[in-house]
Coordinates of C-alpha atoms in Angstrom, one line a residue:
Chain A
X7 CA 48.7 117.0 37.5
X8 CA 46.4 114.1 37.0
X9 CA 46.9 114.5 33.2
X10 CA 50.7 114.2 33.4
X11 CA 50.3 111.3 35.8
X12 CA 48.2 109.5 33.3
X13 CA 50.7 110.3 30.6
X14 CA 53.5 108.9 32.5
X15 CA 51.4 105.8 33.2
X16 CA 50.9 105.4 29.5
X17 CA 54.6 106.0 29.0
X18 CA 55.3 103.4 31.6
X19 CA 53.1 100.9 29.8
X20 CA 54.9 101.7 26.6
X21 CA 58.3 101.2 28.1
X22 CA 57.1 97.9 29.6
X23 CA 56.0 96.7 26.2
X24 CA 59.2 97.9 24.6
X25 CA 61.4 96.2 27.2
X26 CA 59.4 93.0 26.9
X27 CA 58.6 93.2 23.2
X28 CA 59.4 89.6 22.9
X29 CA 56.9 88.3 25.4
X30 CA 54.3 90.8 24.3
X31 CA 54.6 89.8 20.7
X32 CA 54.5 86.1 21.6
X33 CA 51.4 86.6 23.7
X34 CA 49.6 88.6 21.0
X35 CA 50.5 86.0 18.4
X36 CA 49.6 83.1 20.7
X37 CA 46.2 84.6 21.5
X38 CA 45.5 85.9 18.0
X39 CA 44.0 82.7 16.5
X40 CA 41.3 82.8 19.2
X41 CA 40.1 86.2 18.2
X42 CA 40.9 86.3 14.5
X43 CA 38.9 83.5 12.8
X44 CA 40.8 84.3 9.5
X45 CA 43.9 82.7 11.0
X46 CA 42.0 79.4 10.8
X47 CA 42.1 79.8 7.0
X48 CA 44.6 81.0 4.4
X49 CA 45.8 83.8 6.6
X50 CA 47.0 81.2 9.2
X51 CA 49.1 79.6 6.5
X52 CA 50.6 82.9 5.5
X53 CA 51.6 83.6 9.1
X54 CA 53.2 80.2 9.3
X55 CA 55.3 81.1 6.3
X56 CA 56.2 84.4 8.0
X57 CA 57.4 82.5 11.1
X58 CA 59.4 80.1 9.0
X59 CA 61.1 82.9 7.2
X60 CA 61.8 84.5 10.6
X61 CA 63.6 81.3 11.6
X62 CA 65.6 81.3 8.3
X63 CA 66.5 85.0 8.8
X64 CA 67.7 84.5 12.3
X65 CA 69.9 81.7 11.0
X66 CA 71.4 84.0 8.3
X67 CA 71.9 86.6 10.9
X68 CA 74.4 84.4 12.7
X69 CA 76.7 84.6 9.7
X70 CA 76.0 88.0 8.3
X71 CA 75.1 89.9 11.5
X72 CA 77.2 88.3 14.2
X73 CA 80.2 87.1 12.3
X74 CA 80.3 89.6 9.5
X75 CA 80.5 87.0 6.7
X76 CA 78.5 87.8 3.5
X77 CA 76.2 84.9 2.5
X78 CA 74.2 85.1 -0.6
X79 CA 73.0 81.5 -0.8
X80 CA 71.1 80.9 2.4
X81 CA 68.1 79.6 0.3
X82 CA 70.3 76.6 -0.7
X83 CA 70.4 75.4 2.9
X84 CA 66.7 76.1 3.2
X85 CA 66.2 73.9 0.2
X86 CA 68.5 71.2 1.5
X87 CA 66.4 71.1 4.7
X88 CA 63.2 70.9 2.7
X89 CA 64.5 68.1 0.4
X90 CA 66.0 66.0 3.2
X91 CA 62.7 66.1 4.9
X92 CA 61.0 65.3 1.7
X93 CA 63.2 62.3 1.0
X94 CA 62.8 61.0 4.5
X95 CA 59.0 61.3 4.7
X96 CA 57.4 60.9 1.2
X97 CA 55.7 57.6 0.4
X98 CA 57.9 57.1 -2.7
X99 CA 60.8 56.3 -0.5
X100 CA 61.1 53.5 2.0
X101 CA 62.2 55.7 4.9
X102 CA 59.1 57.5 6.0
X103 CA 60.5 58.3 9.4
X104 CA 58.1 61.1 10.3
X105 CA 58.6 64.8 10.8
X106 CA 60.6 64.9 14.0
X107 CA 63.3 62.5 12.8
X108 CA 63.3 64.2 9.4
X109 CA 63.7 67.7 10.9
X110 CA 66.7 66.5 13.0
X111 CA 68.2 64.9 9.9
X112 CA 67.6 68.1 7.9
X113 CA 69.5 70.1 10.6
X114 CA 72.4 67.7 10.6
X115 CA 72.7 67.4 6.8
X116 CA 72.4 71.1 6.3
X117 CA 75.1 71.8 9.0
X118 CA 77.3 69.1 7.4
X119 CA 77.0 70.6 4.0
X120 CA 77.6 74.1 5.5
X121 CA 80.8 72.8 7.0
X122 CA 81.9 71.1 3.8
X123 CA 81.3 74.4 1.9
X124 CA 82.9 76.5 4.6
X125 CA 86.1 74.6 5.2
X126 CA 87.8 75.3 1.9
X127 CA 86.3 78.7 1.4
X128 CA 86.7 80.5 4.7
X129 CA 90.0 82.0 3.8
X130 CA 88.0 84.1 1.4
X131 CA 86.8 87.4 2.6
X132 CA 84.1 89.9 1.7
X133 CA 83.2 89.9 -2.0
X134 CA 84.9 86.5 -2.7
X135 CA 82.9 84.7 -0.1
X136 CA 79.8 86.3 -1.4
X137 CA 80.5 85.0 -4.9
X138 CA 81.1 81.5 -3.5
X139 CA 77.9 81.4 -1.6
X140 CA 76.0 82.8 -4.5
X141 CA 77.5 80.1 -6.8
X142 CA 76.7 77.4 -4.3
X143 CA 73.1 78.5 -4.1
X144 CA 72.7 78.2 -7.9
X145 CA 74.5 74.8 -7.9
X146 CA 72.1 73.4 -5.3
X147 CA 69.1 74.7 -7.2
X148 CA 70.3 73.2 -10.5
X149 CA 71.3 70.0 -8.8
X150 CA 67.8 69.6 -7.3
X151 CA 66.3 70.3 -10.6
X152 CA 68.4 67.8 -12.6
X153 CA 68.6 64.9 -10.1
X154 CA 65.2 64.0 -11.2
X155 CA 65.3 60.4 -10.1
X156 CA 65.9 61.5 -6.5
X157 CA 64.3 64.9 -6.2
X158 CA 61.5 64.6 -8.6
X159 CA 62.9 67.5 -10.7
X160 CA 60.5 70.4 -11.3
X161 CA 57.6 68.5 -9.6
X162 CA 59.4 68.3 -6.3
X163 CA 58.7 65.7 -3.7
X164 CA 55.2 65.2 -2.4
X165 CA 53.1 64.6 -0.5
X166 CA 55.2 65.4 2.6
X167 CA 53.0 64.1 5.4
X168 CA 52.2 66.5 8.2
X169 CA 53.8 66.1 11.6
X170 CA 52.3 63.4 13.8
X171 CA 50.7 61.6 10.8
X172 CA 49.1 58.4 12.1
X173 CA 49.6 59.4 15.7
X174 CA 46.5 59.3 17.8
X175 CA 46.2 61.5 20.8
X176 CA 43.1 60.9 22.9
X177 CA 41.0 60.0 19.9
X178 CA 42.4 62.9 17.9
X179 CA 44.5 62.2 14.8
X180 CA 47.3 64.7 15.1
X181 CA 48.4 64.4 11.5
X182 CA 44.9 64.9 10.2
X183 CA 44.5 68.0 12.4
X184 CA 47.7 69.5 11.0
X185 CA 46.4 68.8 7.5
X186 CA 43.0 70.3 8.1
X187 CA 43.5 73.2 10.5
X188 CA 46.3 75.8 9.6
X189 CA 46.3 76.8 13.3
X190 CA 48.3 73.7 14.1
X191 CA 51.1 74.7 11.9
X192 CA 50.8 78.3 13.1
X193 CA 51.4 77.2 16.6
X194 CA 54.1 74.7 15.7
X195 CA 56.2 77.2 13.8
X196 CA 55.5 80.0 16.3
X197 CA 56.8 77.6 19.0
X198 CA 59.9 76.7 17.1
X199 CA 60.5 80.4 16.3
X200 CA 60.3 81.2 20.0
X201 CA 62.8 78.5 20.8
X202 CA 65.2 79.8 18.1
X203 CA 64.9 83.3 19.5
X204 CA 65.7 82.2 23.0
X205 CA 68.7 80.1 21.7
X206 CA 70.0 83.1 19.7
X207 CA 69.8 85.3 22.8
X208 CA 71.8 82.9 24.8
X209 CA 74.3 82.6 22.0
X210 CA 74.7 86.3 21.7
X211 CA 76.1 86.5 25.2
X212 CA 77.9 83.1 25.2
X213 CA 81.6 82.6 24.7
X214 CA 80.9 81.4 21.1
X215 CA 78.8 84.5 20.4
X216 CA 81.5 86.8 21.6
X217 CA 84.1 85.0 19.5
X218 CA 81.9 85.5 16.4
X219 CA 81.7 89.2 17.1
X220 CA 85.4 89.4 17.8
X221 CA 86.2 87.8 14.5
X222 CA 83.8 90.2 12.8
X223 CA 85.4 93.2 14.4
X224 CA 89.1 92.3 13.9
X225 CA 90.3 88.9 12.9
X226 CA 93.9 89.5 13.7
X227 CA 93.2 90.8 17.2
X228 CA 90.8 87.9 17.8
X229 CA 93.5 85.5 16.9
X230 CA 95.9 87.3 19.3
X231 CA 93.3 86.7 22.0
X232 CA 93.6 82.9 21.5
X233 CA 90.5 82.6 19.3
X234 CA 90.8 80.2 16.4
X235 CA 89.3 82.3 13.6
X236 CA 88.9 79.4 11.3
X237 CA 87.0 77.3 13.9
X238 CA 84.8 80.2 14.9
X239 CA 83.9 81.1 11.3
X240 CA 83.2 77.4 10.6
X241 CA 80.9 77.2 13.6
X242 CA 79.0 80.3 12.4
X243 CA 78.7 78.7 8.9
X244 CA 77.4 75.4 10.5
X245 CA 75.0 77.2 12.8
X246 CA 73.5 79.3 10.0
X247 CA 73.1 76.3 7.8
X248 CA 71.6 74.2 10.5
X249 CA 68.9 76.8 11.4
X250 CA 68.2 77.2 7.6
X251 CA 67.8 73.5 7.4
X252 CA 65.4 73.4 10.2
X253 CA 63.4 76.2 8.6
X254 CA 63.4 74.3 5.3
X255 CA 62.2 71.1 7.0
X256 CA 59.3 73.0 8.5
X257 CA 58.6 74.7 5.2
X258 CA 58.2 71.4 3.3
X259 CA 56.0 70.0 6.1
X260 CA 53.8 73.0 6.1
X261 CA 53.3 73.0 2.3
X262 CA 53.2 69.2 2.3
X263 CA 55.6 69.4 -0.7
X264 CA 59.1 70.4 -1.2
X265 CA 57.8 72.7 -3.9
X266 CA 60.0 73.0 -7.1
X267 CA 63.7 73.9 -6.9
X268 CA 63.0 77.5 -8.0
X269 CA 61.5 78.1 -4.5
X270 CA 65.1 78.0 -3.3
X271 CA 66.7 80.4 -5.8
X272 CA 68.8 83.5 -5.5
X273 CA 65.7 85.7 -5.1
X274 CA 64.8 83.9 -1.9
X275 CA 68.4 84.4 -0.5
X276 CA 68.4 88.0 -1.3
X277 CA 64.9 88.6 0.2
X278 CA 66.0 87.1 3.5
X279 CA 69.3 89.0 3.4
X280 CA 67.4 92.2 2.7
X281 CA 65.2 91.5 5.6
X282 CA 68.2 91.1 8.0
X283 CA 69.8 94.3 6.7
X284 CA 66.6 96.3 6.7
X285 CA 65.9 95.3 10.3
X286 CA 69.4 95.7 11.6
X287 CA 72.4 93.4 11.2
X288 CA 73.1 91.4 14.4
X289 CA 69.8 92.4 16.0
X290 CA 67.2 89.8 16.8
X291 CA 64.2 92.2 17.0
X292 CA 65.5 94.0 13.9
X293 CA 65.7 90.7 12.0
X294 CA 62.2 89.8 13.0
X295 CA 60.8 93.2 12.1
X296 CA 62.6 93.1 8.7
X297 CA 61.1 89.7 7.9
X298 CA 57.7 91.0 9.1
X299 CA 57.9 93.9 6.7
X300 CA 59.5 92.4 3.6
X301 CA 58.1 88.8 3.8
X302 CA 55.0 90.0 5.4
X303 CA 54.4 92.4 2.5
X304 CA 55.1 89.5 0.1
X305 CA 53.0 86.8 1.6
X306 CA 50.3 88.5 3.6
X307 CA 49.8 92.1 2.4
X308 CA 50.3 91.8 -1.3
X309 CA 47.8 88.8 -1.8
X310 CA 45.3 90.6 0.4
X311 CA 45.6 93.8 -1.5
X312 CA 45.4 91.9 -4.8
X313 CA 42.2 90.2 -3.9
X314 CA 40.8 93.6 -2.8
X315 CA 41.8 95.1 -6.2
X316 CA 40.1 92.2 -7.9
X317 CA 36.9 92.8 -5.9
X318 CA 36.9 96.4 -7.0
X319 CA 37.1 95.1 -10.6
X320 CA 39.3 97.9 -11.9
X321 CA 41.8 95.5 -13.5
X322 CA 39.8 93.4 -15.9
X323 CA 42.8 92.6 -18.1
X324 CA 44.8 91.2 -15.1
X325 CA 47.7 93.5 -15.9
X326 CA 50.6 93.1 -13.5
X327 CA 51.0 96.9 -13.5
X328 CA 47.8 97.1 -11.5
X329 CA 48.5 94.4 -9.0
X330 CA 50.4 94.8 -5.8
X331 CA 52.5 91.6 -6.4
X332 CA 53.6 93.0 -9.7
X333 CA 55.2 96.0 -7.9
X334 CA 56.7 94.1 -5.1
X335 CA 60.4 94.1 -6.3
X336 CA 60.1 97.8 -7.0
X337 CA 58.7 98.4 -3.5
X338 CA 61.5 96.3 -1.9
X339 CA 64.1 98.3 -3.8
X340 CA 62.7 101.7 -2.7
X341 CA 62.4 100.5 0.9
X342 CA 66.0 99.4 1.0
X343 CA 67.3 102.6 -0.6
X344 CA 65.3 104.7 1.9
X345 CA 66.6 102.7 4.8
X346 CA 70.2 102.8 3.7
X347 CA 69.9 106.5 3.1
X348 CA 68.1 107.4 6.3
X349 CA 68.9 104.7 8.8
X350 CA 71.9 102.7 7.6
X351 CA 72.1 100.7 10.9
X352 CA 68.6 99.2 10.2
X353 CA 65.2 99.8 11.7
X354 CA 66.0 98.2 15.1
X355 CA 69.8 98.3 15.2
X356 CA 71.9 96.3 17.6
X357 CA 73.3 98.9 19.9
X358 CA 76.8 98.2 18.6
X359 CA 76.1 99.1 15.0
X360 CA 74.3 102.2 15.9
X361 CA 77.2 103.4 18.0
X362 CA 79.5 102.8 15.0
X363 CA 77.5 104.6 12.4
X364 CA 76.3 107.6 14.4
X365 CA 79.5 108.4 16.2
X366 CA 80.1 111.4 14.0
X367 CA 76.7 112.8 14.7
X368 CA 77.1 112.2 18.4
X369 CA 80.4 113.9 18.3
X370 CA 78.9 116.8 16.4
X371 CA 76.2 117.0 19.0
X372 CA 78.7 117.0 21.9
X373 CA 80.9 119.7 20.3
X374 CA 77.8 121.8 19.7
X375 CA 77.2 121.7 23.5
X376 CA 74.1 119.6 23.0
Chain B
X9 CA 117.3 78.7 30.0
X10 CA 115.8 81.7 28.2
X11 CA 112.0 82.1 28.2
X12 CA 111.9 82.8 24.4
X13 CA 114.5 81.6 22.0
X14 CA 114.2 82.7 18.3
X15 CA 116.8 81.1 16.1
X16 CA 117.5 82.1 12.5
X17 CA 113.9 83.0 11.8
X18 CA 112.6 83.7 8.3
X19 CA 109.1 84.9 7.5
X20 CA 107.3 87.0 4.9
X21 CA 104.4 87.4 2.6
X22 CA 104.5 85.9 -0.9
X23 CA 107.7 86.9 -2.6
X24 CA 108.6 89.3 0.2
X25 CA 111.0 88.1 2.8
X26 CA 110.3 90.5 5.6
X27 CA 112.3 88.7 8.2
X28 CA 115.5 87.1 7.0
X29 CA 117.3 85.1 9.6
X30 CA 116.7 86.8 12.9
X31 CA 117.9 85.3 16.2
X32 CA 117.1 86.7 19.6
X33 CA 116.3 85.5 23.2
X34 CA 114.3 86.8 26.1
X35 CA 115.0 85.9 29.7
X36 CA 112.1 85.6 32.2
X37 CA 110.9 89.0 33.5
X38 CA 113.1 90.9 31.1
X39 CA 112.2 93.8 28.8
X40 CA 113.9 93.8 25.4
X41 CA 113.6 96.4 22.7
X42 CA 113.5 95.9 19.0
X43 CA 114.1 99.1 17.1
X44 CA 114.4 99.8 13.4
X45 CA 113.0 101.9 10.6
X46 CA 109.7 101.3 8.9
X47 CA 109.7 98.1 6.9
X48 CA 112.6 96.7 8.8
X49 CA 110.5 93.6 9.7
X50 CA 109.8 94.4 13.3
X51 CA 106.0 93.7 13.1
X52 CA 106.5 90.6 11.0
X53 CA 108.9 89.3 13.5
X54 CA 106.3 89.6 16.3
X55 CA 103.6 88.1 14.1
X56 CA 105.9 85.2 13.3
X57 CA 106.6 84.6 17.0
X58 CA 102.9 84.6 17.9
X59 CA 102.1 82.3 14.9
X60 CA 99.9 84.7 12.9
X61 CA 102.4 84.8 10.0
X62 CA 103.9 81.4 9.0
X63 CA 107.5 80.7 9.8
X64 CA 109.5 79.8 6.7
X65 CA 112.8 78.8 8.3
X66 CA 114.3 78.7 11.7
X67 CA 112.8 77.8 15.1
X68 CA 110.9 79.5 17.9
X69 CA 111.1 77.9 21.4
X70 CA 109.1 79.1 24.4
X71 CA 109.9 77.7 27.8
X72 CA 112.0 75.0 26.2
X73 CA 109.2 73.9 24.0
X74 CA 109.2 74.3 20.2
X75 CA 106.3 76.5 19.1
X76 CA 107.5 76.7 15.5
X77 CA 104.5 76.3 13.2
X78 CA 102.0 76.1 16.1
X79 CA 98.6 77.8 15.4
X80 CA 98.4 81.2 17.0
X81 CA 95.5 80.4 19.3
X82 CA 97.5 77.6 20.9
X83 CA 100.5 79.9 21.4
X84 CA 98.4 82.4 23.3
X85 CA 97.4 79.5 25.7
X86 CA 101.0 78.8 26.4
X87 CA 101.5 82.3 27.7
X88 CA 102.5 84.6 24.8
X89 CA 100.3 87.7 24.7
X90 CA 100.4 89.9 21.6
X91 CA 99.2 93.5 21.5
X92 CA 99.3 94.1 17.7
X93 CA 100.2 97.3 16.0
X94 CA 97.5 100.0 15.8
X95 CA 95.8 98.8 19.0
X96 CA 93.3 96.7 17.2
X97 CA 90.6 96.9 19.9
X98 CA 87.1 95.6 19.0
X99 CA 85.4 98.9 18.2
X100 CA 81.8 97.7 18.4
X101 CA 82.2 95.8 21.6
X102 CA 82.1 97.4 25.0
X103 CA 85.3 98.0 27.1
X104 CA 84.2 95.2 29.4
X105 CA 83.6 92.8 26.5
X106 CA 87.0 93.8 25.0
X107 CA 88.7 92.9 28.3
X108 CA 86.7 89.7 28.7
X109 CA 87.8 88.6 25.2
X110 CA 91.4 89.1 26.4
X111 CA 90.7 86.3 28.9
X112 CA 89.2 84.2 26.2
X113 CA 91.5 81.3 26.7
X114 CA 91.0 81.2 30.5
X115 CA 88.2 79.5 32.3
X116 CA 88.8 80.6 35.9
X117 CA 85.8 83.0 36.0
X118 CA 86.4 84.4 39.5
X119 CA 90.0 85.2 38.8
X120 CA 89.1 86.9 35.5
X121 CA 86.7 89.2 37.4
X122 CA 89.5 90.1 39.9
X123 CA 92.0 90.7 37.1
X124 CA 89.6 93.0 35.3
X125 CA 89.2 95.0 38.5
X126 CA 92.9 95.2 38.8
X127 CA 93.2 96.5 35.2
X128 CA 90.7 99.1 36.1
X129 CA 92.7 100.3 39.1
X130 CA 95.8 100.4 36.8
X131 CA 93.8 102.4 34.2
X132 CA 91.0 104.2 36.1
X133 CA 89.7 105.7 32.9
X134 CA 88.8 102.2 31.6
X135 CA 86.9 101.5 34.8
X136 CA 84.8 104.6 34.2
X137 CA 83.9 103.5 30.6
X138 CA 83.2 99.8 31.1
X139 CA 80.0 99.9 29.1
X140 CA 81.2 102.3 26.4
X141 CA 82.0 100.9 22.9
X142 CA 85.7 100.4 22.4
X143 CA 85.6 102.5 19.2
X144 CA 84.4 105.6 21.1
X145 CA 87.5 105.8 23.2
X146 CA 90.3 108.2 22.5
X147 CA 93.6 106.9 21.0
X148 CA 95.3 106.8 24.4
X149 CA 92.4 105.1 26.1
X150 CA 92.3 102.5 23.3
X151 CA 96.0 101.8 23.8
X152 CA 95.3 101.3 27.5
X153 CA 92.5 99.0 26.6
X154 CA 94.8 97.1 24.3
X155 CA 97.4 96.7 27.0
X156 CA 94.8 95.7 29.6
X157 CA 93.3 93.2 27.2
X158 CA 96.7 91.6 26.4
X159 CA 97.4 91.3 30.1
X160 CA 94.2 89.4 30.8
X161 CA 95.5 86.3 29.1
X162 CA 98.0 86.2 32.0
X163 CA 101.0 86.0 29.7
X164 CA 104.5 85.2 30.7
X165 CA 105.7 87.1 27.7
X166 CA 104.0 90.1 26.0
X167 CA 104.8 91.2 22.5
X168 CA 104.0 94.9 22.2
X169 CA 104.0 96.4 18.8
X170 CA 104.4 100.2 18.8
X171 CA 102.4 101.0 21.9
X172 CA 103.2 104.7 21.7
X173 CA 102.2 105.2 18.1
X174 CA 100.2 108.3 17.5
X175 CA 99.7 109.2 21.2
X176 CA 100.1 112.4 23.1
X177 CA 103.4 112.7 25.1
X178 CA 101.6 112.6 28.4
X179 CA 99.8 109.4 27.5
X180 CA 103.0 107.9 26.1
X181 CA 104.7 108.3 29.5
X182 CA 101.8 106.7 31.2
X183 CA 101.9 103.7 28.9
X184 CA 105.7 103.3 29.3
X185 CA 105.2 103.5 33.1
X186 CA 102.8 100.6 32.9
X187 CA 105.1 98.6 30.7
X188 CA 108.0 99.2 33.1
X189 CA 105.7 97.8 35.8
X190 CA 105.3 94.5 33.9
X191 CA 108.7 93.3 35.2
X192 CA 107.4 93.4 38.8
X193 CA 104.5 91.1 37.7
X194 CA 107.0 88.7 36.2
X195 CA 105.9 89.5 32.6
X196 CA 108.7 89.6 30.1
X197 CA 108.2 92.0 27.2
X198 CA 109.4 92.3 23.6
X199 CA 108.9 95.9 22.9
X200 CA 108.9 97.1 19.3
X201 CA 109.1 100.8 19.1
X202 CA 109.7 103.8 16.8
X203 CA 110.3 105.8 20.0
X204 CA 113.8 104.2 20.4
X205 CA 115.0 106.5 23.2
X206 CA 112.1 105.6 25.5
X207 CA 112.3 101.9 24.5
X208 CA 116.0 101.6 25.3
X209 CA 115.5 103.4 28.6
X210 CA 113.1 100.6 29.7
X211 CA 114.8 97.6 28.1
X212 CA 117.8 95.7 29.4
X213 CA 118.9 94.6 25.9
X214 CA 118.1 95.7 22.4
X215 CA 118.2 94.5 18.8
X216 CA 118.4 96.8 15.8
X217 CA 116.7 95.4 12.7
X218 CA 117.6 96.6 9.2
X219 CA 115.8 95.1 6.1
X220 CA 114.9 92.0 7.9
X221 CA 118.2 91.3 9.6
X222 CA 119.8 92.1 12.9
X223 CA 122.4 94.8 12.3
X224 CA 123.2 95.5 16.0
X225 CA 122.6 93.7 19.3
X226 CA 123.8 95.0 22.7
X227 CA 122.9 96.0 26.1
X228 CA 120.3 98.8 26.0
X229 CA 122.8 101.4 27.4
X230 CA 125.5 100.5 25.0
X231 CA 123.0 100.7 22.1
X232 CA 121.7 104.1 23.3
X233 CA 125.2 105.5 23.2
X234 CA 126.2 103.8 20.0
X235 CA 126.9 106.5 17.4
X236 CA 125.2 104.6 14.6
X237 CA 122.0 104.2 16.7
X238 CA 122.1 107.8 17.8
X239 CA 122.4 109.0 14.2
X240 CA 119.8 106.7 12.7
X241 CA 117.1 106.3 15.4
X242 CA 117.6 108.7 18.3
X243 CA 117.9 111.8 16.1
X244 CA 120.6 113.4 18.3
X245 CA 122.6 116.1 16.6

């Protein structure tokens, strides 16, 4: 008896963690830097990248997951955010308005460009919209590269000063702390991610969120309910772009450079899209898990495994066949194929998608008397 | 003054003129039937009235106000509800969410909750399945959901497109019973139906559409006994 009681206690604890995965994860991540000294080094920066991509993916999820619009160019808005922040903060320009102002400007500009792209193209559906967003992504990348006088071409814009540069807080130079200790960025991006997650939750159950889903499910019926499909789709476009802009702004600040335009190319868009699909379209925990797996593999696990291989000294020629990073695209591909085959609704599906895709199985189970 | 006044309406898709000069009117609280074969333009006529398909010629007036060319989401707000053909419920939203979306253009929260309760007493099966996904309902249940959802915008006029399509006879009679009850609620109905006999029984007047034009218009009883209608749509020997 005592054994089963213990088991149920353990189960209870598990259920508690599952129901409050968000708070649990936030707590673990918030405490981690105290117990894991590596987070004060390169690993902290890698986790910062992970959080920033999570924000980006949650933004993409608004369009692809909630509203059902295919978007293959989210990286363009990520880049727009990064470059707006760059232009507004680097010493070569007279603005130098600091991170907070630049982040807000990045959000506004990205949303504005999203609206400008969305307005003429939202009549397109499915494949056609995918082509337009893909094309736009390439246009932005090439523009950033060729507008050398403004964007610095392949060199990018740098140095992007850290948040709070020049601000003294009780004898502590905030900007300097950000520059020296990766944990500052770790906490800043974790905090912004938490805010975005809360905002997304509220949106899911808001009038606007419902309207997004209604348009995804059936545009004609949504219109018959008094929903303006055009306005609703535009708002999704703007919201996705705005969040991507915010992520880009944070990205540039954390790297202290906008990096070169190739950082915002098609590969980046696809990686984020894959993360959303892998985790589960329209599902917040799914999206976060998808980013954790795909981007986590790319930015945390692969470099770590590579350095480990290097230490073993089994790859003296430096062949990419023997490095983890060399195989990353193959591993992405296999992971996606497996998920699509075995769990098409994603790893942590939103309950809606699961209901849709497994209806036949459920039905079969019911008729079998299961 | 009629509630809805359609005058010489033309609408279509690309080169196709699906509706070619149709006129009709609906009085407050009245049920009218529109019957006709497949491709006669019935669905397009309803879509043009509710603003989903653009009007090419002619006018639509609702409660004395011209709604020609008005965007569809504003027309819903004026009081024209539309239950489109094929039910078109939101499959991956719950029954409750479907109903709530029906009240999308309303802001009176308390009244919406009461109205949803009322719909559930009208269709008890919906009340039992509030948290179930719309797509998991049977065809008849989905049609009930579509009707309930359309009612939640508190329309003065409901456009119903083939509400009996593909349903079992027992469900059909339940659906028609509910439609007959709309008159008591002061809701006027434009009923498009393949099931001409049942539609004409409910309606006070009827229009017969043929290739986008009105070929016949009369009181429902007169239509039901008209030999041309009997031959073509009622299937009487």
